[in-house]
CSV table of C-alpha atoms in Angstrom, one decimal:
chain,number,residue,atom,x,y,z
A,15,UNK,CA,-19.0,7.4,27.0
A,16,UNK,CA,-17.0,4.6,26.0
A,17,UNK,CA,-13.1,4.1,26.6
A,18,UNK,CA,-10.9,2.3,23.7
A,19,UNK,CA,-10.5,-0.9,25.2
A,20,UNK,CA,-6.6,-1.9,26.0
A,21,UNK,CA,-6.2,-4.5,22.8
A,22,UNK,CA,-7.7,-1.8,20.6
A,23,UNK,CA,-5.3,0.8,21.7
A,24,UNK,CA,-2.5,-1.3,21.0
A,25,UNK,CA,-3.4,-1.8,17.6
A,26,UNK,CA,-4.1,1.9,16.9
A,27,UNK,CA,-0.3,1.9,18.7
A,28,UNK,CA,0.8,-0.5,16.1
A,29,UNK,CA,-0.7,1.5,12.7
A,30,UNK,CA,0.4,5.3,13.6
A,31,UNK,CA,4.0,3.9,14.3
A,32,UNK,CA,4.0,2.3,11.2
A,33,UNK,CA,3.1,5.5,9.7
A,34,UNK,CA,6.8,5.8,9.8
A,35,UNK,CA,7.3,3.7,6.8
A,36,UNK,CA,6.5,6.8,4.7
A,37,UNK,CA,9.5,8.4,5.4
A,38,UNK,CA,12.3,5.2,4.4
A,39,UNK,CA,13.1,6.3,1.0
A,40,UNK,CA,14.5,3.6,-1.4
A,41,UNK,CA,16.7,4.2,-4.3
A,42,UNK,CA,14.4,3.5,-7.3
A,43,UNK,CA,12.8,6.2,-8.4
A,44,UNK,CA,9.1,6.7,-8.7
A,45,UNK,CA,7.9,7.0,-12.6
A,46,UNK,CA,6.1,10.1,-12.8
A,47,UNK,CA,7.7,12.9,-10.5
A,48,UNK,CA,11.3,10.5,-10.6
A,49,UNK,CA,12.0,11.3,-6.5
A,50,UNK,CA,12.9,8.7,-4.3
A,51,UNK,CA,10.0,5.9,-4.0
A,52,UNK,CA,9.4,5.0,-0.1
A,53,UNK,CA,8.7,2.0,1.9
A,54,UNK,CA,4.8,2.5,1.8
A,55,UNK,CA,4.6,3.2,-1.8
A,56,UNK,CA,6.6,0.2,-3.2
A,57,UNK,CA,4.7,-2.0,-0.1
A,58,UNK,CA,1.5,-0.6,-1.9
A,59,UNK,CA,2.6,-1.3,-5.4
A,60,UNK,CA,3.9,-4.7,-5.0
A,61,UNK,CA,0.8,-6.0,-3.3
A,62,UNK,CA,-0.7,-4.2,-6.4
A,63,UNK,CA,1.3,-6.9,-8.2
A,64,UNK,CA,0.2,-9.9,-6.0
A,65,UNK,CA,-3.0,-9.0,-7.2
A,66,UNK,CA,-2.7,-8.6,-10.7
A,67,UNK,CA,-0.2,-10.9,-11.3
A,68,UNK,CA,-0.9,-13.9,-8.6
A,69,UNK,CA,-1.8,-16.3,-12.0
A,70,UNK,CA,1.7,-16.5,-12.9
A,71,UNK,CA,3.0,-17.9,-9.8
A,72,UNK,CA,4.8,-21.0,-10.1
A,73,UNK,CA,1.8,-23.5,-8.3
A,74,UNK,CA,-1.9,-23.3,-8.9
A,75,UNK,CA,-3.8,-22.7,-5.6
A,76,UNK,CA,-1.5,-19.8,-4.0
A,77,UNK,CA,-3.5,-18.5,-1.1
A,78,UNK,CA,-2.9,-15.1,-2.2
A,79,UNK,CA,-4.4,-13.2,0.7
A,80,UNK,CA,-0.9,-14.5,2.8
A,81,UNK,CA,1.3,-12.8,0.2
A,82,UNK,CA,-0.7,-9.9,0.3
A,83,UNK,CA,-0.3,-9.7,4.0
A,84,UNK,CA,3.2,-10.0,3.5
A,85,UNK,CA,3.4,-7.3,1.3
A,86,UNK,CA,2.1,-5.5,3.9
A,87,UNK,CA,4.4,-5.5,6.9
A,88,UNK,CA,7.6,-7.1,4.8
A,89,UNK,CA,9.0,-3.9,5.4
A,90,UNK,CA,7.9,-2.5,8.4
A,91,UNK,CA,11.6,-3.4,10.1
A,92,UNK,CA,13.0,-1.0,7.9
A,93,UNK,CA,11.8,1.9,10.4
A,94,UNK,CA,14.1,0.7,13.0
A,95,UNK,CA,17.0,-1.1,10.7
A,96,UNK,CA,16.6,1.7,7.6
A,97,UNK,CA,16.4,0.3,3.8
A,98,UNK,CA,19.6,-1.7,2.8
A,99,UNK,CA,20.3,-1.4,-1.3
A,100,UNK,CA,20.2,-4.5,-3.1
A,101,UNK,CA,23.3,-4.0,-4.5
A,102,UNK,CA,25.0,-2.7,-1.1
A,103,UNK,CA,26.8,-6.1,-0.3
A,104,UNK,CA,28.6,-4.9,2.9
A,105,UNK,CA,25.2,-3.6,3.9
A,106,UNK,CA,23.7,-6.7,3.2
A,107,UNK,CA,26.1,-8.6,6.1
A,108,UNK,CA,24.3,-7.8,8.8
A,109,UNK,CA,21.1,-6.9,7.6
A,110,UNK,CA,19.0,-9.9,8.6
A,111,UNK,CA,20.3,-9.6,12.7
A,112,UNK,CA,19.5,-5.5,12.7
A,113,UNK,CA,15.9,-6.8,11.0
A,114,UNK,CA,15.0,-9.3,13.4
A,115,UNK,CA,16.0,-6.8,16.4
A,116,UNK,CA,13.4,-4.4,14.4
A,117,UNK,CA,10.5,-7.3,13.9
A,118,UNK,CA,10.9,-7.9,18.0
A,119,UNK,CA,10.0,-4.0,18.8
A,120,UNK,CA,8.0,-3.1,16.2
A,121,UNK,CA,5.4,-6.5,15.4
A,122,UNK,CA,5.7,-6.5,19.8
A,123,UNK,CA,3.5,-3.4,20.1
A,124,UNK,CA,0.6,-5.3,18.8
A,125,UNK,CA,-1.7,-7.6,21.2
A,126,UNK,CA,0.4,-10.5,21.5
A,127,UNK,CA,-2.2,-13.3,19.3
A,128,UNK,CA,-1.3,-10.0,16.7
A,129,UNK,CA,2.5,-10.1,17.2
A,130,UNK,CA,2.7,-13.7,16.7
A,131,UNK,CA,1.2,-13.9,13.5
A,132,UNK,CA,2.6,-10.8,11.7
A,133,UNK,CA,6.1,-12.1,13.3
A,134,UNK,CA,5.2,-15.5,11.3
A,135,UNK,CA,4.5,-14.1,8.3
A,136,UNK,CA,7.9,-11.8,8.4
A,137,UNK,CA,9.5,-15.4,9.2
A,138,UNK,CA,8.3,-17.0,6.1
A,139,UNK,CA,8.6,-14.3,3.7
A,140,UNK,CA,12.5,-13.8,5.0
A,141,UNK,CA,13.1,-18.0,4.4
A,142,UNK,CA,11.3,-17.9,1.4
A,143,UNK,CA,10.3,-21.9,1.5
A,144,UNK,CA,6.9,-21.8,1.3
A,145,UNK,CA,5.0,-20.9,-2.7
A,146,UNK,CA,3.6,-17.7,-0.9
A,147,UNK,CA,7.1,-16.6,0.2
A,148,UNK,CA,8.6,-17.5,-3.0
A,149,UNK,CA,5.9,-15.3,-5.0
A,150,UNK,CA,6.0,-12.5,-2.5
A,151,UNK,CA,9.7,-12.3,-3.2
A,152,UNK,CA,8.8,-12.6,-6.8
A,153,UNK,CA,6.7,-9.6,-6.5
A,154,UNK,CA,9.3,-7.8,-4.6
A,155,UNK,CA,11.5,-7.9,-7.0
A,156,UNK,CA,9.2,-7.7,-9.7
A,157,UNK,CA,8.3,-4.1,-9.1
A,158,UNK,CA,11.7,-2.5,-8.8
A,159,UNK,CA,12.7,-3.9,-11.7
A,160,UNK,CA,9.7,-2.9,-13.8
A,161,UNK,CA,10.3,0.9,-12.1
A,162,UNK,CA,13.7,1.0,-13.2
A,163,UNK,CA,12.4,0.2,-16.7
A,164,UNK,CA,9.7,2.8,-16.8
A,165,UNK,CA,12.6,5.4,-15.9
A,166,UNK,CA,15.3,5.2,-18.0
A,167,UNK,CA,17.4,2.8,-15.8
A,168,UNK,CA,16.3,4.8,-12.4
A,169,UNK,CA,18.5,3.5,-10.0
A,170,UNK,CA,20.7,0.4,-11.9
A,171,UNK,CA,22.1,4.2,-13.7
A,172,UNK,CA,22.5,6.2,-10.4
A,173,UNK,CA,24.7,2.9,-9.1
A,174,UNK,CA,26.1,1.7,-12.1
A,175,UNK,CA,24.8,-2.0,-12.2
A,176,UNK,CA,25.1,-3.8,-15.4
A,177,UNK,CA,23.1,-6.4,-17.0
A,178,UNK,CA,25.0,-9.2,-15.5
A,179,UNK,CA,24.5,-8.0,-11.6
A,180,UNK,CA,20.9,-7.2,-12.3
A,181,UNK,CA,20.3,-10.7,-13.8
A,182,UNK,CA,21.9,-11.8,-10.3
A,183,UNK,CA,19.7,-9.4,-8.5
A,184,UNK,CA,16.5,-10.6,-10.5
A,185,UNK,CA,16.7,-14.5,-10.5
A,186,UNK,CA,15.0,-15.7,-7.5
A,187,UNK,CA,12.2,-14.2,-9.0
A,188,UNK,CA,11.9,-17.6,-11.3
A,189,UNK,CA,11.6,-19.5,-7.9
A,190,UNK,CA,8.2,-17.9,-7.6
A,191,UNK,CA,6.9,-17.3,-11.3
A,192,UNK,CA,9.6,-18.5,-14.7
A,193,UNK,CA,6.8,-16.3,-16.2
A,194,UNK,CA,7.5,-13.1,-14.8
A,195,UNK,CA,11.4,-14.4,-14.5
A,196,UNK,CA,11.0,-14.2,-18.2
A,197,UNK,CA,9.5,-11.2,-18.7
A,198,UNK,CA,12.5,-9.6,-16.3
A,199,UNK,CA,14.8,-11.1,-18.7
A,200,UNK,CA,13.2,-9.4,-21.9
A,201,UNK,CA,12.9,-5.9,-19.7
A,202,UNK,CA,16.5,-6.1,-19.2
A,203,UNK,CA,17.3,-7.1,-22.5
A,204,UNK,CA,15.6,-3.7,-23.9
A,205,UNK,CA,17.7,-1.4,-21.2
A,206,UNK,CA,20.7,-2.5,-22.7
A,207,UNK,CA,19.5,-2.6,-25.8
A,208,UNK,CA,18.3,0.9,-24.9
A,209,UNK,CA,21.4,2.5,-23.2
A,210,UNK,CA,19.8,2.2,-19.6
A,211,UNK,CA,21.3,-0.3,-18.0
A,212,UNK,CA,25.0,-1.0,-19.2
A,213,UNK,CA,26.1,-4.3,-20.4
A,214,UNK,CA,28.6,-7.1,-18.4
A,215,UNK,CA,31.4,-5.9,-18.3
A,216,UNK,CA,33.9,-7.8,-21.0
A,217,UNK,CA,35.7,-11.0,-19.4
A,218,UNK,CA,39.7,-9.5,-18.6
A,219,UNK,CA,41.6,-11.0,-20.7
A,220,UNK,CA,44.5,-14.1,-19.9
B,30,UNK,CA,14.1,-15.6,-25.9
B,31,UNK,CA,10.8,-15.5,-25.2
B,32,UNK,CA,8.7,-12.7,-26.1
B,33,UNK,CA,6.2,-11.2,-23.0
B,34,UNK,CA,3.0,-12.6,-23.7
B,35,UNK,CA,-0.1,-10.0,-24.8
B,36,UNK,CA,-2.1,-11.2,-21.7
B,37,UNK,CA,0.8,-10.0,-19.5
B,38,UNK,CA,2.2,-7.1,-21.2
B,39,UNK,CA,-1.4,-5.7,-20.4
B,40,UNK,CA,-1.1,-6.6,-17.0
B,41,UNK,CA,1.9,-5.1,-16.7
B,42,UNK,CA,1.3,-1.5,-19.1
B,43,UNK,CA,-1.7,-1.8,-16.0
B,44,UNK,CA,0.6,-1.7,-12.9
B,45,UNK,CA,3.0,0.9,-14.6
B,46,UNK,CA,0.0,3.4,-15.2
B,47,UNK,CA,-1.0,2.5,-11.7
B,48,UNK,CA,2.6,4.3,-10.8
B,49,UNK,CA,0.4,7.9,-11.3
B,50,UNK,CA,-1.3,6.8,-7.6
B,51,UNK,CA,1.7,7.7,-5.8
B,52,UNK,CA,1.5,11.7,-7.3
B,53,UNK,CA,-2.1,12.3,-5.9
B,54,UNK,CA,-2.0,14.3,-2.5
B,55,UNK,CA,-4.7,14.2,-0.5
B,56,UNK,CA,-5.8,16.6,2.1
B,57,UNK,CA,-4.5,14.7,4.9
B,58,UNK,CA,-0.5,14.8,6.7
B,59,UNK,CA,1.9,12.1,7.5
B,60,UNK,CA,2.7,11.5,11.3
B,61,UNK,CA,6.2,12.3,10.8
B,62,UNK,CA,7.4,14.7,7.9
B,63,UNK,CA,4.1,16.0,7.9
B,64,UNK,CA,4.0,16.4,4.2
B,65,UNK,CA,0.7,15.7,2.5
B,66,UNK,CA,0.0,12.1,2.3
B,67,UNK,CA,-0.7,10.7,-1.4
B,68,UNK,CA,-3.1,7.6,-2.6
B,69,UNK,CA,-0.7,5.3,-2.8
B,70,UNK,CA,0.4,6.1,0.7
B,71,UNK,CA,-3.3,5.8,2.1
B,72,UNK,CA,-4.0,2.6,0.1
B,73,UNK,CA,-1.0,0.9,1.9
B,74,UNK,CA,-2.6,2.3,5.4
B,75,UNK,CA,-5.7,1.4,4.5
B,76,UNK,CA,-5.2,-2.4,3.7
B,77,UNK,CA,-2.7,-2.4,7.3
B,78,UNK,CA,-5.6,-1.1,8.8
B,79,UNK,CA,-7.8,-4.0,7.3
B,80,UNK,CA,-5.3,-6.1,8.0
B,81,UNK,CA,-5.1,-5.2,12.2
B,82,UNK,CA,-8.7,-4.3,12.8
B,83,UNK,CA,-10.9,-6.8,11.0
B,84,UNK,CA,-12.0,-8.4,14.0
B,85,UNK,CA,-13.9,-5.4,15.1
B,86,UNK,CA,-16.5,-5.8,11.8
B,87,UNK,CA,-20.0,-5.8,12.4
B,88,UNK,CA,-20.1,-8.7,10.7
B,89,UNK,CA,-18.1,-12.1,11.7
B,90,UNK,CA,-16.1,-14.1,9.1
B,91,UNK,CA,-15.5,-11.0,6.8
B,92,UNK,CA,-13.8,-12.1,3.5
B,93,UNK,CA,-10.7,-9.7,4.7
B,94,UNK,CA,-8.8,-10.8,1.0
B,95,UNK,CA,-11.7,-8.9,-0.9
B,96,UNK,CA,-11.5,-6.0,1.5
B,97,UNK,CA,-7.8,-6.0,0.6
B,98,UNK,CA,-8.6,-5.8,-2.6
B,99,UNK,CA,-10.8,-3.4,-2.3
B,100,UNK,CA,-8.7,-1.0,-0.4
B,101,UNK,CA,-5.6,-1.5,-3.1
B,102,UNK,CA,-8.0,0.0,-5.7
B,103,UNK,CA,-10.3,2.2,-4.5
B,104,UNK,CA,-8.5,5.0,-5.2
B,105,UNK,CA,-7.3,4.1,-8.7
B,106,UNK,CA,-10.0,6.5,-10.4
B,107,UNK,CA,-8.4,9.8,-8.5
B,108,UNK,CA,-5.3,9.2,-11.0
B,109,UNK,CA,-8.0,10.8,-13.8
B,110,UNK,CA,-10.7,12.2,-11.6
B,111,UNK,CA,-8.4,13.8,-8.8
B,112,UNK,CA,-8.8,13.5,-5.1
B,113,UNK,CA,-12.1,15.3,-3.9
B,114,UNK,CA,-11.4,16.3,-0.4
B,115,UNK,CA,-14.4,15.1,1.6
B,116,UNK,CA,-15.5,18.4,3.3
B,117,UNK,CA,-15.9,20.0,-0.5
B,118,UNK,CA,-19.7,19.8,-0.7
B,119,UNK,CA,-19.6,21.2,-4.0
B,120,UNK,CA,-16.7,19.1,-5.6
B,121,UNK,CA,-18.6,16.2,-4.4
B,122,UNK,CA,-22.1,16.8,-6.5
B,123,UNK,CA,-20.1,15.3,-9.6
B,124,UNK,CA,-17.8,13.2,-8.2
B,125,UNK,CA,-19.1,10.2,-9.0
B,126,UNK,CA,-19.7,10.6,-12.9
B,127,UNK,CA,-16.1,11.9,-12.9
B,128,UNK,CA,-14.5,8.6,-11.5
B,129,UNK,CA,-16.9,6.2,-13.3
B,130,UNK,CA,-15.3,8.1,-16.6
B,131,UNK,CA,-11.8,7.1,-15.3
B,132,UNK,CA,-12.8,3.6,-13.6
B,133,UNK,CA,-13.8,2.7,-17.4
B,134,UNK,CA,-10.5,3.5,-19.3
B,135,UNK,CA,-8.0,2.5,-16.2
B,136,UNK,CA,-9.5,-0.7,-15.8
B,137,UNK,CA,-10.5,-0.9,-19.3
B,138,UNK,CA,-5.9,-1.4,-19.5
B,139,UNK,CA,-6.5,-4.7,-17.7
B,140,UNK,CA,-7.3,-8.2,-19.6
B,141,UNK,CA,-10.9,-8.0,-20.1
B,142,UNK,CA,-11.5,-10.7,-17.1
B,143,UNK,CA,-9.6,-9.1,-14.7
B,144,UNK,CA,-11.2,-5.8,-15.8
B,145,UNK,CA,-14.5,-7.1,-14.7
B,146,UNK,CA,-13.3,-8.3,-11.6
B,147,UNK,CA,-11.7,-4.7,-11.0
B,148,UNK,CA,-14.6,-3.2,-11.8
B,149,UNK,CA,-17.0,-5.2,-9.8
B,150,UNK,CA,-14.7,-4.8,-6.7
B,151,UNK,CA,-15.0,-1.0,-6.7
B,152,UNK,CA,-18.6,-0.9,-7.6
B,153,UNK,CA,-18.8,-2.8,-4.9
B,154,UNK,CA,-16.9,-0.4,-2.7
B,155,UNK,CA,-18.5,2.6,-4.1
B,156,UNK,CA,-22.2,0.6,-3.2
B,157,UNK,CA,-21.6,0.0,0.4
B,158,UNK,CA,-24.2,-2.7,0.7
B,159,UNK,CA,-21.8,-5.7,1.4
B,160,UNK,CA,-20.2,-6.2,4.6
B,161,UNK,CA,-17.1,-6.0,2.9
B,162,UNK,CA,-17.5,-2.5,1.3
B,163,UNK,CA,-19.1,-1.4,4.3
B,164,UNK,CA,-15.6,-2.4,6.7
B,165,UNK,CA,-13.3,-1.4,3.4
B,166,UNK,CA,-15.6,2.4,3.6
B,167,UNK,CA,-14.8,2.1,7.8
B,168,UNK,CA,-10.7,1.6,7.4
B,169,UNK,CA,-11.2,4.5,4.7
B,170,UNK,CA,-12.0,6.9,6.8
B,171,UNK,CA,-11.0,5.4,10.4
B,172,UNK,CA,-7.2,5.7,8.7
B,173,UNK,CA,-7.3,9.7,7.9
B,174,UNK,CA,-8.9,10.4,11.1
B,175,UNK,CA,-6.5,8.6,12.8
B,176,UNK,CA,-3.8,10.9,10.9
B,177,UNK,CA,-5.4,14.0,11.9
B,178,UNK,CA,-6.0,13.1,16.1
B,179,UNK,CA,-2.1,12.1,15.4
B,180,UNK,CA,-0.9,15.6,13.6
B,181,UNK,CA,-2.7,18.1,16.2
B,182,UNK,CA,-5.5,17.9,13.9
B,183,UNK,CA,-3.5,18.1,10.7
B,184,UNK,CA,-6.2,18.7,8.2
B,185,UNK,CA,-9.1,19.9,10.5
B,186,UNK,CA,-7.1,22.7,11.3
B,187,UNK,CA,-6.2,23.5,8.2
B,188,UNK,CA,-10.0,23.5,6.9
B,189,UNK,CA,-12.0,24.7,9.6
B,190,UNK,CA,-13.7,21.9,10.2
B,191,UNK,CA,-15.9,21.2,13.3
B,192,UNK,CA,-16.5,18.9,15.8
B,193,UNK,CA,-19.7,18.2,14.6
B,194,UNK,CA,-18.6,18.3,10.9
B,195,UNK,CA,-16.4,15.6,11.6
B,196,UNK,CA,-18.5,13.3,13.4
B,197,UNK,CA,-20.8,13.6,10.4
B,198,UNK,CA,-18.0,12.7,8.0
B,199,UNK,CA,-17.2,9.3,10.7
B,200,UNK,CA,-20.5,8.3,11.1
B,201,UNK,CA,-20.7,6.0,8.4
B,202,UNK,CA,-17.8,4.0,9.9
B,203,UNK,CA,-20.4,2.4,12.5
B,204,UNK,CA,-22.0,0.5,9.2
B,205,UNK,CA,-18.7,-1.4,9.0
B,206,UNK,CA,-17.4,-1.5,12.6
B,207,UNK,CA,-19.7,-0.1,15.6
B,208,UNK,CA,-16.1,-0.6,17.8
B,209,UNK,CA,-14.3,1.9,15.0
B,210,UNK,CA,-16.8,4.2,15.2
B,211,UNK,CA,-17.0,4.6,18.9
B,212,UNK,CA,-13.2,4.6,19.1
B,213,UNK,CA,-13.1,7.8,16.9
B,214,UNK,CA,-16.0,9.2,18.9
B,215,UNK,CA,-12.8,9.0,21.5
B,216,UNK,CA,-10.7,10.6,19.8
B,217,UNK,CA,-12.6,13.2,18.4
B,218,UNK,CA,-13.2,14.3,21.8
B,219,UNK,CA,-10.0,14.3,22.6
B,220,UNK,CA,-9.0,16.2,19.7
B,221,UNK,CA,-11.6,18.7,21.2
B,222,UNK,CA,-10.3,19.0,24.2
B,223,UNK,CA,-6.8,19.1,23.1
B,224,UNK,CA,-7.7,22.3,21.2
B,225,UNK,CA,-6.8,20.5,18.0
B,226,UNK,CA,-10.3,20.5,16.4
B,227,UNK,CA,-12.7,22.9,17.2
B,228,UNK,CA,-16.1,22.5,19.1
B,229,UNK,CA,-19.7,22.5,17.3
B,230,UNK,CA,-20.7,26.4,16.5
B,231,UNK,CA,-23.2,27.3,19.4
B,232,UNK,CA,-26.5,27.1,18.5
B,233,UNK,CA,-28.0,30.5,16.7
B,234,UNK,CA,-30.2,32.1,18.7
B,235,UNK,CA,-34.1,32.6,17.9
């Protein structure tokens, strides 16, 4: 009979805590059943994107299996630091300190070769230097946007963000593919032009 | 203003059906609301799994990016063809024709290039001759059964199923990962001797 050796059990540690990703809900809404998408969902769908979508980035040669391990864990802090909205710009204050606090604990229960790694990679997609980090945040980006799109204006509606904060929202995307920076720019263009996603507000007058 | 591309407006018409995954429920529970898990949930588990345990392949220098790829697809198909639970001997006679039929027309969305590669990725991982397919068919089920021993036996319990039933059902994990297999051995014993999955029927008598 053979025992699960000590570095294995800390990685089957690691995966059934992450199982709590499931349960941080975000505020787009998913496109068929238009609840509350979660953590693991969008972490599935934008690696989804990395995949499909990886020819666009900005440089040729992206090594594309580092984004997607990005995409993997980029939110696994969110089960100790909870999601922040985009558009929540208190929130956003003091977001990256309650994150790092999360990445010590939570990318710690892995063997510590493990916790290194996945810590680097949370590292470099959060400074967003490097072609992978800027694609990754591409692709992060990417997918709410596109969700919002598919549902009628989803959550720019439920928070009333107009074209002019979403633009804000959407351009570091052209730091990791102008392609699919474009392609944001038309989306948005149609949910105005559509009546789901309201237009900047008029300049006050002098 | 520049128009979205036809190569990309396919890509992206892709990801956006892709958006049905998240709606297919599976048999299996989440650790923590214990709601049943859906596809797009798994597919995320799955490739963390991948992403954690490769080392323990069979096999050194596993191309763990194709695996990934692999795992972010495989259940694409169940968005036509439905999620066959694995214990339903009858439901799975047919289940192969069933998501060929859908593999063809949700691939088929894809530019024709990357449709081939899609393709060929879960033939691949339907075949289970590659070292890759055979680790990617390992995480599939090493990830549910990992759900279950974590839910007091989650859907066992709620299906009757047997010690020996299950072991069945792992047994192919020791193709991709002889470590995997023996660590659910582990916990399938424990799971027996928790009360949370029942023992093998007795024997009948002659």
């Amino acid at each position: 009979m053979v025992e699960i050796a000590p570095r294995l059990a800390r990685q089957i540690a690691f995966i059934a805590e992450c199982d709590k990703l499931k349960e941080i809900f975000r505020q787009t809404i998913n496109s068929q059943s238009r609840r509350p998408e979660n953590d693991a969902e969008h972490s599935w769908a934008f690696c989804l994107c990395v995949m499909v979508l990886a020819e666009h980035a900005n440089v040729p040669n992206l090594d594309v299996l580092r984004v997607l391990k990005m995409g993997l864990i980029h939110d696994l802090v969110e089960i100790d630091a909870g999601d922040t909205f985009a558009y929540d710009t208190a929130a956003v204050v003091h977001q990256h300190d309650r994150e790092a606090r999360a990445a010590d604990r939570i990318f710690g229960l892995l063997p510590e070769d493990q916790a290194r790694e996945f810590r680097g990679l949370w590292d470099e997609f959060e400074a967003r230097t490097t072609p992978e980090a800027k694609f990754a945040h591409a692709c992060d980006r990417f997918q709410p946007m596109l969700l919002n799109a598919r549902t009628q204006g989803g959550s720019w509606r439920a928070h009333h963000v107009t074209h002019d904060r979403a633009q804000v929202r959407g351009a570091p995307v052209a730091d990791g593919s102008v392609v699919l920076w474009e392609a944001i720019e038309q989306l948005l263009r149609e949910a105005v032009a559509a009546g789901h996603l309201a237009p900047a507000p008029a300049p006050s007058q002098p």
